[in-house]
Coordinates of N, CA and C in Angstrom, one line a residue:
X1259 N -9.7 6.2 -12.5 CA -10.0 7.6 -12.8 C -11.4 8.0 -12.3
X1260 N -12.1 7.1 -11.7 CA -13.4 7.4 -11.0 C -13.1 8.2 -9.7
X1261 N -11.9 8.2 -9.2 CA -11.6 8.8 -8.0 C -11.4 7.8 -6.8
X1262 N -11.8 6.6 -7.1 CA -11.6 5.5 -6.1 C -10.1 5.1 -6.1
X1263 N -9.6 4.8 -4.9 CA -8.3 4.3 -4.8 C -8.4 3.0 -4.0
X1264 N -7.8 1.9 -4.6 CA -7.8 0.6 -3.9 C -6.4 0.1 -3.7
X1265 N -6.1 -0.5 -2.6 CA -4.8 -1.0 -2.3 C -5.0 -2.2 -1.4
X1266 N -4.1 -3.1 -1.5 CA -4.1 -4.3 -0.6 C -2.7 -4.6 -0.1
X1267 N -2.6 -5.2 1.1 CA -1.3 -5.6 1.6 C -1.5 -7.0 2.3
X1268 N -0.6 -7.8 2.1 CA -0.6 -9.1 2.8 C 0.7 -9.4 3.5
X1269 N 0.7 -9.4 4.8 CA 1.9 -9.6 5.6 C 1.8 -11.1 6.1
X1270 N 2.6 -12.0 5.6 CA 2.7 -13.4 6.1 C 3.1 -13.4 7.6
X1271 N 3.9 -12.4 8.0 CA 4.4 -12.4 9.3 C 4.7 -11.0 9.7
X1272 N 4.5 -10.6 11.0 CA 4.8 -9.3 11.6 C 5.5 -9.5 12.9
X1273 N 6.1 -8.5 13.5 CA 6.7 -8.6 14.8 C 5.8 -8.2 15.9
X1274 N 4.5 -7.8 15.6 CA 3.6 -7.2 16.6 C 2.4 -8.1 16.8
X1275 N 2.2 -9.2 16.0 CA 1.0 -10.0 16.1 C 1.0 -11.0 15.0
X1276 N -0.2 -11.5 14.7 CA -0.3 -12.5 13.6 C -0.2 -11.9 12.2
X1277 N 0.2 -12.7 11.2 CA 0.2 -12.2 9.9 C -1.2 -11.8 9.5
X1278 N -1.4 -10.9 8.5 CA -2.7 -10.4 8.2 C -2.8 -9.9 6.8
X1279 N -4.0 -9.7 6.3 CA -4.3 -9.1 5.1 C -5.1 -7.8 5.3
X1280 N -4.9 -6.8 4.5 CA -5.7 -5.6 4.6 C -6.1 -5.1 3.2
X1281 N -7.2 -4.4 3.1 CA -7.6 -3.8 1.8 C -8.0 -2.3 2.2
X1282 N -7.4 -1.4 1.5 CA -7.7 0.0 1.7 C -8.5 0.5 0.6
X1283 N -9.6 1.3 0.9 CA -10.4 1.9 -0.1 C -10.6 3.4 0.2
X1284 N -10.3 4.2 -0.8 CA -10.6 5.7 -0.7 C -11.7 6.0 -1.6
X1285 N -12.8 6.5 -1.1 CA -13.9 6.9 -2.0 C -13.6 8.2 -2.8
X1286 N -14.4 8.5 -3.8 CA -14.1 9.7 -4.6 C -14.2 11.0 -3.8
X1287 N -14.8 11.0 -2.6 CA -14.8 12.2 -1.7 C -13.6 12.3 -0.9
X1288 N -12.7 11.2 -0.9 CA -11.5 11.3 -0.2 C -11.4 10.6 1.2
X1289 N -12.5 9.9 1.5 CA -12.6 9.2 2.8 C -12.0 7.8 2.7
X1290 N -11.1 7.4 3.6 CA -10.5 6.1 3.6 C -11.2 5.2 4.5
X1291 N -11.4 3.9 4.1 CA -11.8 2.8 4.9 C -10.8 1.7 4.8
X1292 N -10.3 1.3 6.0 CA -9.3 0.2 6.0 C -10.0 -1.1 6.5
X1293 N -10.0 -2.1 5.7 CA -10.5 -3.4 6.1 C -9.4 -4.3 6.4
X1294 N -9.5 -5.1 7.5 CA -8.4 -6.0 7.8 C -9.0 -7.3 8.5
X1295 N -8.3 -8.4 8.4 CA -8.8 -9.6 9.0 C -8.2 -9.9 10.4
X1296 N -7.6 -8.8 11.0 CA -7.2 -8.8 12.4 C -7.6 -7.5 13.1
X1297 N -7.6 -7.5 14.4 CA -8.0 -6.3 15.1 C -7.1 -5.1 14.7
X1298 N -7.7 -3.9 14.7 CA -7.0 -2.7 14.2 C -5.6 -2.4 14.8
X1299 N -5.5 -2.7 16.1 CA -4.2 -2.4 16.7 C -3.0 -3.3 16.2
X1300 N -3.4 -4.4 15.5 CA -2.4 -5.2 14.9 C -2.3 -5.1 13.4
X1301 N -3.0 -4.1 12.8 CA -3.1 -4.0 11.4 C -2.5 -2.7 10.9
X1302 N -2.8 -2.3 9.7 CA -2.2 -1.1 9.1 C -2.7 0.2 9.9
X1303 N -3.9 0.1 10.5 CA -4.4 1.2 11.2 C -3.6 1.6 12.4
X1304 N -2.7 0.7 12.9 CA -1.8 1.0 14.0 C -0.9 2.2 13.6
X1305 N -0.7 2.4 12.3 CA 0.2 3.4 11.8 C -0.5 4.5 11.0
X1306 N -1.6 4.2 10.4 CA -2.3 5.1 9.5 C -3.7 5.6 10.0
X1307 N -4.1 5.1 11.2 CA -5.4 5.3 11.7 C -5.9 6.7 11.8
X1308 N -5.1 7.7 12.1 CA -5.5 9.0 12.3 C -6.0 9.7 11.0
X1309 N -5.7 9.0 9.9 CA -6.1 9.5 8.6 C -7.2 8.7 8.0
X1310 N -7.8 7.7 8.8 CA -8.7 6.7 8.3 C -10.1 7.0 8.9
X1311 N -11.1 7.1 8.0 CA -12.5 7.3 8.5 C -13.1 6.1 9.2
X1312 N -12.8 4.9 8.7 CA -13.4 3.7 9.3 C -12.3 2.6 9.3
X1313 N -12.3 1.8 10.4 CA -11.5 0.6 10.4 C -12.4 -0.5 10.7
X1314 N -12.4 -1.5 9.7 CA -13.4 -2.6 9.8 C -12.7 -3.9 9.8
X1315 N -13.1 -4.8 10.8 CA -12.5 -6.1 10.9 C -13.5 -7.0 10.2
X1316 N -13.0 -7.8 9.2 CA -13.9 -8.7 8.4 C -13.1 -9.6 7.6
X1317 N -13.7 -10.7 7.1 CA -12.9 -11.6 6.2 C -12.6 -10.9 4.9
X1318 N -11.4 -11.3 4.3 CA -11.0 -10.7 3.1 C -10.6 -11.9 2.1
X1319 N -10.7 -11.7 0.9 CA -10.3 -12.7 -0.1 C -9.2 -12.1 -1.0
X1320 N -8.0 -12.8 -1.0 CA -6.9 -12.5 -1.9 C -6.6 -13.8 -2.5
X1321 N -6.8 -13.9 -3.8 CA -6.7 -15.2 -4.5 C -6.2 -14.9 -5.9
X1322 N -5.1 -15.7 -6.3 CA -4.6 -15.7 -7.7 C -5.6 -16.6 -8.5
X1323 N -6.3 -16.0 -9.4 CA -7.2 -16.8 -10.3 C -6.5 -17.2 -11.6
X1324 N -5.4 -16.6 -11.9 CA -4.6 -17.0 -13.0 C -3.1 -16.6 -12.6
X1325 N -2.2 -16.9 -13.4 CA -0.8 -16.7 -13.1 C -0.5 -15.2 -13.0
X1326 N -1.3 -14.4 -13.7 CA -1.1 -12.9 -13.7 C -2.3 -12.1 -13.2
X1327 N -3.2 -12.8 -12.5 CA -4.5 -12.1 -12.1 C -4.8 -12.3 -10.7
X1328 N -4.9 -11.2 -9.9 CA -5.2 -11.3 -8.5 C -6.6 -10.8 -8.3
X1329 N -7.4 -11.6 -7.5 CA -8.8 -11.3 -7.2 C -8.8 -10.8 -5.7
X1330 N -9.3 -9.6 -5.5 CA -9.3 -9.0 -4.2 C -10.8 -8.8 -3.8
X1331 N -11.2 -9.3 -2.6 CA -12.6 -9.2 -2.3 C -12.8 -8.8 -0.8
X1332 N -13.8 -7.9 -0.6 CA -14.3 -7.6 0.7 C -15.8 -7.9 0.7
X1333 N -16.1 -9.2 1.0 CA -17.5 -9.6 0.8 C -18.5 -8.8 1.6
X1334 N -18.2 -8.4 2.8 CA -19.2 -7.7 3.6 C -19.5 -6.3 3.1
X1335 N -18.5 -5.7 2.3 CA -18.7 -4.4 1.8 C -19.1 -4.4 0.3
X1336 N -19.2 -5.6 -0.3 CA -19.6 -5.7 -1.7 C -18.5 -5.2 -2.6
X1337 N -17.2 -5.3 -2.2 CA -16.1 -4.8 -3.0 C -15.4 -6.0 -3.6
X1338 N -15.2 -5.9 -4.9 CA -14.3 -6.9 -5.6 C -13.4 -6.1 -6.6
X1339 N -12.2 -6.6 -6.7 CA -11.3 -6.0 -7.7 C -10.5 -7.1 -8.3
X1340 N -10.4 -7.1 -9.6 CA -9.6 -8.1 -10.3 C -8.5 -7.3 -11.0
X1341 N -7.3 -7.7 -10.7 CA -6.1 -6.9 -11.2 C -5.2 -7.9 -12.0
X1342 N -4.9 -7.5 -13.2 CA -3.9 -8.2 -14.1 C -2.6 -7.5 -14.1
X1343 N -1.5 -8.2 -13.8 CA -0.2 -7.5 -13.7 C 0.7 -8.1 -14.8
X1344 N 1.8 -7.4 -15.1 CA 2.8 -7.8 -16.1 C 4.1 -7.1 -15.8
X1345 N 5.1 -7.3 -16.7 CA 6.4 -6.6 -16.5 C 6.5 -5.7 -17.7
X1346 N 7.3 -4.6 -17.4 CA 7.7 -3.7 -18.5 C 9.2 -3.5 -18.5
X1347 N 9.7 -2.8 -19.5 CA 11.1 -2.5 -19.5 C 11.5 -1.8 -18.2
X1348 N 10.7 -0.9 -17.7 CA 11.0 -0.1 -16.5 C 11.0 -1.0 -15.3
X1349 N 10.0 -1.8 -15.2 CA 9.9 -2.7 -14.0 C 11.1 -3.7 -13.9
X1350 N 11.4 -4.2 -15.1 CA 12.6 -5.1 -15.1 C 13.9 -4.4 -14.7
X1351 N 14.0 -3.1 -15.2 CA 15.2 -2.3 -14.8 C 15.2 -2.1 -13.3
X1352 N 14.1 -1.8 -12.7 CA 14.0 -1.6 -11.2 C 14.3 -2.8 -10.5
X1353 N 13.9 -4.0 -11.0 CA 14.1 -5.2 -10.3 C 15.6 -5.6 -10.4
X1354 N 16.2 -5.3 -11.5 CA 17.7 -5.6 -11.6 C 18.4 -4.7 -10.6
X1355 N 18.0 -3.4 -10.5 CA 18.7 -2.5 -9.6 C 18.5 -3.0 -8.2
X1356 N 17.3 -3.4 -7.8 CA 17.0 -3.9 -6.5 C 17.8 -5.1 -6.1
X1357 N 18.0 -6.0 -7.1 CA 18.7 -7.2 -6.8 C 20.2 -6.9 -6.5
X1358 N 20.7 -5.8 -6.9 CA 22.1 -5.5 -6.6 C 22.3 -4.6 -5.4
X1359 N 21.2 -4.2 -4.7 CA 21.3 -3.4 -3.5 C 22.0 -4.1 -2.4
X1360 N 23.0 -3.6 -1.8 CA 23.5 -4.2 -0.5 C 22.4 -4.0 0.6
X1361 N 22.4 -4.9 1.5 CA 21.4 -4.9 2.6 C 21.3 -3.6 3.3
X1362 N 22.4 -3.0 3.6 CA 22.4 -1.7 4.4 C 21.6 -0.6 3.6
X1363 N 21.6 -0.7 2.3 CA 20.9 0.4 1.5 C 19.4 0.3 1.7
X1364 N 18.9 -0.8 2.0 CA 17.5 -1.0 2.2 C 17.0 -0.3 3.6
X1365 N 18.0 0.0 4.4 CA 17.6 0.6 5.7 C 18.1 2.1 5.7
X1366 N 18.6 2.6 4.6 CA 19.1 4.0 4.6 C 18.1 4.9 4.0
X1367 N 17.5 5.8 4.7 CA 16.4 6.7 4.2 C 16.9 7.6 3.0
X1368 N 18.2 8.0 3.0 CA 18.7 8.8 1.9 C 18.8 8.0 0.6
X1369 N 19.3 6.8 0.7 CA 19.4 6.0 -0.5 C 18.0 5.7 -1.0
X1370 N 17.1 5.4 -0.1 CA 15.7 5.1 -0.5 C 15.0 6.3 -1.1
X1371 N 15.3 7.5 -0.6 CA 14.8 8.7 -1.2 C 15.2 8.9 -2.6
X1372 N 16.5 8.7 -2.9 CA 17.0 8.8 -4.2 C 16.4 7.7 -5.1
X1373 N 16.3 6.5 -4.6 CA 15.7 5.4 -5.4 C 14.3 5.7 -5.8
X1374 N 13.5 6.2 -4.8 CA 12.1 6.6 -5.0 C 11.9 7.7 -6.1
X1375 N 12.8 8.6 -6.0 CA 12.8 9.8 -7.0 C 13.1 9.3 -8.4
X1376 N 13.8 8.3 -8.5 CA 14.1 7.7 -9.9 C 13.0 6.8 -10.3
X1377 N 12.5 6.0 -9.4 CA 11.5 4.9 -9.7 C 10.2 5.6 -10.1
X1378 N 9.7 6.7 -9.5 CA 8.4 7.2 -9.8 C 8.3 7.6 -11.3
X1379 N 9.2 8.5 -11.8 CA 9.1 8.8 -13.2 C 9.4 7.6 -14.1
X1380 N 10.3 6.7 -13.8 CA 10.6 5.6 -14.6 C 9.4 4.7 -14.8
X1381 N 8.7 4.5 -13.7 CA 7.5 3.6 -13.8 C 6.2 4.3 -14.2
X1382 N 6.4 5.7 -14.4 CA 5.2 6.5 -14.7 C 4.1 6.4 -13.6
X1383 N 4.6 6.4 -12.3 CA 3.7 6.2 -11.2 C 3.6 7.4 -10.3
X1384 N 4.0 8.6 -10.8 CA 4.0 9.8 -9.9 C 5.0 9.8 -8.9
X1385 N 4.8 10.5 -7.8 CA 5.7 10.5 -6.7 C 5.6 9.2 -5.9
X1386 N 6.8 8.6 -5.5 CA 6.8 7.4 -4.7 C 7.6 7.7 -3.4
X1387 N 7.2 7.0 -2.4 CA 8.0 7.2 -1.1 C 8.3 5.9 -0.5
X1388 N 9.6 5.7 -0.2 CA 10.1 4.5 0.4 C 10.5 4.7 1.8
X1389 N 10.4 5.9 2.3 CA 10.6 6.2 3.7 C 9.9 7.5 4.1
X1390 N 9.7 7.7 5.3 CA 9.0 8.9 5.8 C 8.2 8.7 7.1
X1391 N 7.1 9.4 7.3 CA 6.4 9.3 8.5 C 4.9 9.0 8.2
X1392 N 4.3 8.1 8.9 CA 2.9 7.7 8.8 C 2.0 8.8 9.4
X1393 N 0.7 8.8 9.2 CA -0.2 9.7 9.8 C -0.1 9.6 11.4
X1394 N 0.2 8.5 11.9 CA 0.2 8.3 13.4 C 1.6 8.7 13.9
X1395 N 2.5 9.2 13.0 CA 3.8 9.8 13.3 C 4.9 8.8 13.5
X1396 N 4.7 7.5 13.3 CA 5.8 6.6 13.3 C 6.6 6.7 11.9
X1397 N 7.9 6.6 12.0 CA 8.6 6.6 10.7 C 8.5 5.2 10.1
X1398 N 8.6 5.1 8.8 CA 8.5 3.8 8.1 C 9.6 3.8 7.0
X1399 N 9.9 2.5 6.7 CA 10.8 2.2 5.5 C 10.1 1.1 4.7
X1400 N 10.0 1.3 3.4 CA 9.4 0.3 2.5 C 10.4 -0.2 1.6
X1401 N 10.5 -1.5 1.4 CA 11.5 -2.1 0.6 C 10.9 -3.0 -0.5
X1402 N 10.5 -2.4 -1.6 CA 9.9 -3.2 -2.7 C 11.0 -3.9 -3.5
X1403 N 11.1 -5.2 -3.2 CA 12.3 -5.9 -3.8 C 12.0 -6.4 -5.2
X1404 N 10.7 -6.7 -5.6 CA 10.3 -7.1 -6.9 C 9.0 -6.4 -7.2
X1405 N 9.0 -5.8 -8.5 CA 7.8 -5.0 -8.9 C 7.2 -5.5 -10.2
X1406 N 5.9 -5.5 -10.2 CA 5.1 -5.7 -11.5 C 4.2 -4.4 -11.7
X1407 N 3.8 -4.2 -12.9 CA 2.8 -3.1 -13.1 C 1.5 -3.7 -13.4
X1408 N 0.4 -2.9 -13.0 CA -0.9 -3.3 -13.3 C -1.3 -3.0 -14.7
X1409 N -1.7 -4.0 -15.5 CA -2.0 -3.8 -16.9 C -3.5 -3.5 -17.1
X1410 N -4.3 -4.1 -16.2 CA -5.8 -3.9 -16.3 C -6.4 -4.1 -14.9
X1411 N -7.5 -3.5 -14.6 CA -8.2 -3.7 -13.3 C -9.7 -3.4 -13.5
X1412 N -10.5 -4.1 -12.8 CA -11.9 -3.9 -12.7 C -12.3 -3.9 -11.3
X1413 N -12.9 -2.7 -10.8 CA -13.3 -2.6 -9.5 C -14.9 -2.5 -9.4
X1414 N -15.4 -3.4 -8.6 CA -16.9 -3.4 -8.4 C -17.2 -3.0 -7.0
X1415 N -18.1 -2.1 -6.8 CA -18.6 -1.7 -5.5 C -20.0 -2.2 -5.4
X1416 N -20.7 -2.0 -4.3 CA -22.0 -2.5 -4.1 C -23.0 -1.8 -5.1
X1417 N -22.7 -0.5 -5.5 CA -23.6 0.3 -6.3 C -23.0 0.7 -7.6
X1418 N -21.8 0.3 -8.0 CA -21.2 0.8 -9.2 C -20.0 0.0 -9.6
X1419 N -19.5 0.2 -10.8 CA -18.4 -0.5 -11.3 C -17.5 0.4 -12.2
X1420 N -16.2 0.2 -12.1 CA -15.3 1.0 -13.0 C -14.1 0.1 -13.4
X1421 N -13.7 0.3 -14.6 CA -12.6 -0.5 -15.2 C -11.6 0.4 -16.0
X1422 N -11.4 1.6 -15.4 CA -10.5 2.6 -16.1 C -9.4 3.0 -15.2
X1423 N -8.4 2.2 -14.9 CA -7.4 2.6 -13.9 C -6.5 3.7 -14.5
X1424 N -6.2 4.6 -13.6 CA -5.3 5.7 -14.0 C -5.1 6.6 -12.8
X1425 N -4.4 7.7 -13.1 CA -4.0 8.6 -12.0 C -5.2 9.4 -11.4
X1426 N -5.1 9.8 -10.1 CA -6.1 10.7 -9.5 C -5.5 12.0 -9.2
X1427 N -6.3 13.1 -9.2 CA -5.7 14.4 -9.0 C -6.4 15.0 -7.8
X1428 N -5.7 15.5 -6.8 CA -4.2 15.3 -6.6 C -3.9 13.9 -6.2
X1429 N -2.6 13.6 -6.3 CA -2.2 12.3 -6.0 C -2.5 11.9 -4.5
X1430 N -3.0 10.7 -4.3 CA -3.5 10.3 -3.0 C -2.2 10.0 -2.1
X1431 N -2.3 10.4 -0.8 CA -1.2 10.1 0.1 C -1.8 10.0 1.5
X1432 N -1.1 9.3 2.3 CA -1.4 9.1 3.8 C -0.1 9.4 4.5
X1433 N -0.1 10.6 5.2 CA 1.2 11.1 5.7 C 2.2 11.2 4.6
X1434 N 3.4 10.7 4.8 CA 4.4 10.7 3.7 C 4.3 9.6 2.7
X1435 N 3.3 8.7 2.9 CA 3.2 7.5 2.0 C 2.3 7.9 0.8
X1436 N 2.9 8.0 -0.3 CA 2.2 8.3 -1.6 C 1.7 7.1 -2.2
X1437 N 0.4 7.1 -2.6 CA -0.2 6.0 -3.4 C 0.2 6.2 -4.8
X1438 N 0.9 5.2 -5.5 CA 1.3 5.3 -6.8 C 0.2 5.8 -7.8
X1439 N 0.5 6.6 -8.8 CA -0.4 7.0 -9.8 C -0.6 6.0 -10.8
X1440 N 0.1 4.9 -10.8 CA -0.1 3.8 -11.6 C -0.1 2.5 -10.8
X1441 N -1.0 1.6 -11.1 CA -1.1 0.4 -10.3 C 0.2 -0.4 -10.2
X1442 N 0.7 -0.7 -9.1 CA 1.9 -1.5 -8.9 C 1.7 -2.7 -8.0
X1443 N 2.3 -3.8 -8.2 CA 2.3 -4.9 -7.3 C 3.8 -5.1 -6.9
X1444 N 4.0 -5.2 -5.6 CA 5.4 -5.4 -5.1 C 5.5 -6.5 -4.1
X1445 N 6.6 -7.2 -4.1 CA 6.9 -8.1 -3.0 C 8.1 -7.5 -2.3
X1446 N 8.1 -7.5 -1.0 CA 9.2 -6.9 -0.2 C 8.9 -6.9 1.2
X1447 N 9.4 -6.0 2.0 CA 9.2 -5.9 3.4 C 9.1 -4.4 3.8
X1448 N 8.6 -4.2 5.0 CA 8.3 -2.9 5.5 C 8.7 -2.9 7.0
X1449 N 9.3 -1.8 7.4 CA 9.7 -1.6 8.9 C 9.1 -0.3 9.4
X1450 N 8.5 -0.4 10.6 CA 8.0 0.8 11.2 C 8.7 1.1 12.5
X1451 N 8.7 2.3 12.9 CA 9.2 2.7 14.2 C 8.3 2.1 15.3
X1452 N 8.9 1.6 16.4 CA 8.2 1.0 17.4 C 7.2 2.0 18.1
X1453 N 6.0 1.6 18.4 CA 5.0 2.5 19.0 C 5.5 3.0 20.3
X1454 N 5.4 4.3 20.4 CA 5.7 5.0 21.7 C 4.5 5.9 22.0
X1455 N 3.6 5.5 22.9 CA 2.4 6.3 23.1 C 2.6 7.8 23.5
X1456 N 3.8 8.1 24.0 CA 4.1 9.4 24.4 C 4.4 10.3 23.2
X1457 N 4.7 9.7 22.1 CA 5.1 10.5 20.9 C 4.2 10.2 19.7
X1458 N 3.6 9.1 19.7 CA 2.8 8.6 18.5 C 1.3 8.6 18.8
X1459 N 0.5 8.8 17.8 CA -0.9 8.6 17.9 C -1.3 7.2 18.1
X1460 N -2.3 6.8 18.9 CA -2.8 5.5 18.9 C -4.2 5.3 18.3
X1461 N -4.6 6.3 17.6 CA -5.9 6.3 16.9 C -5.9 5.2 15.9
X1462 N -7.0 4.4 15.8 CA -7.1 3.4 14.7 C -8.1 3.9 13.7
X1463 N -8.8 5.0 14.0 CA -9.6 5.7 13.0 C -9.8 7.1 13.5
X1464 N -10.0 8.1 12.6 CA -10.1 9.5 13.0 C -11.4 9.7 13.7
X1465 N -11.5 10.6 14.7 CA -12.7 10.9 15.4 C -13.7 11.5 14.5
X1466 N -15.0 11.2 14.7 CA -16.1 11.7 13.9 C -16.2 13.2 14.1

């Protein structure tokens, strides 16, 4: 509720380069910084860069410190976040539904649109998007196969600390990708449209 938005992604493998980790931070003024441990053209900024103020390559820390607690760190920026996750009746219901999805449904934007419209209110996470267009104009499909909800979080910055997770107004988004209004942890996979420089932006951060 401070206005900070924090997200992290860990891709063990990708089709465009090495696996990588990234941490996204949006400050209360609305400026996004994307941190990654690979060069920007192989990271999330390949798709979201035109909406990002800074793209920083640096070491990141993603470590499970307990069975239900993830420690996220960007040492060079003085950012740490400890997140405790759990299951709810809603998350269990979504996971049961996901387990029964045929594989073709995970690639069908219409099915994913309906699923997202159900999942958002059910999880009390605001509007969710499982397909759409990124800021750099590539289409995407997100397949969250297993979901947990964030029960507690503590975010420390270089100059301040907050431990009151909750929704931000208006809901944060990057292109058609909405950031959940409730902390979620998901295991799954994501597919993006192949980069075509004649149709897509190649910016890895917005011009000053």
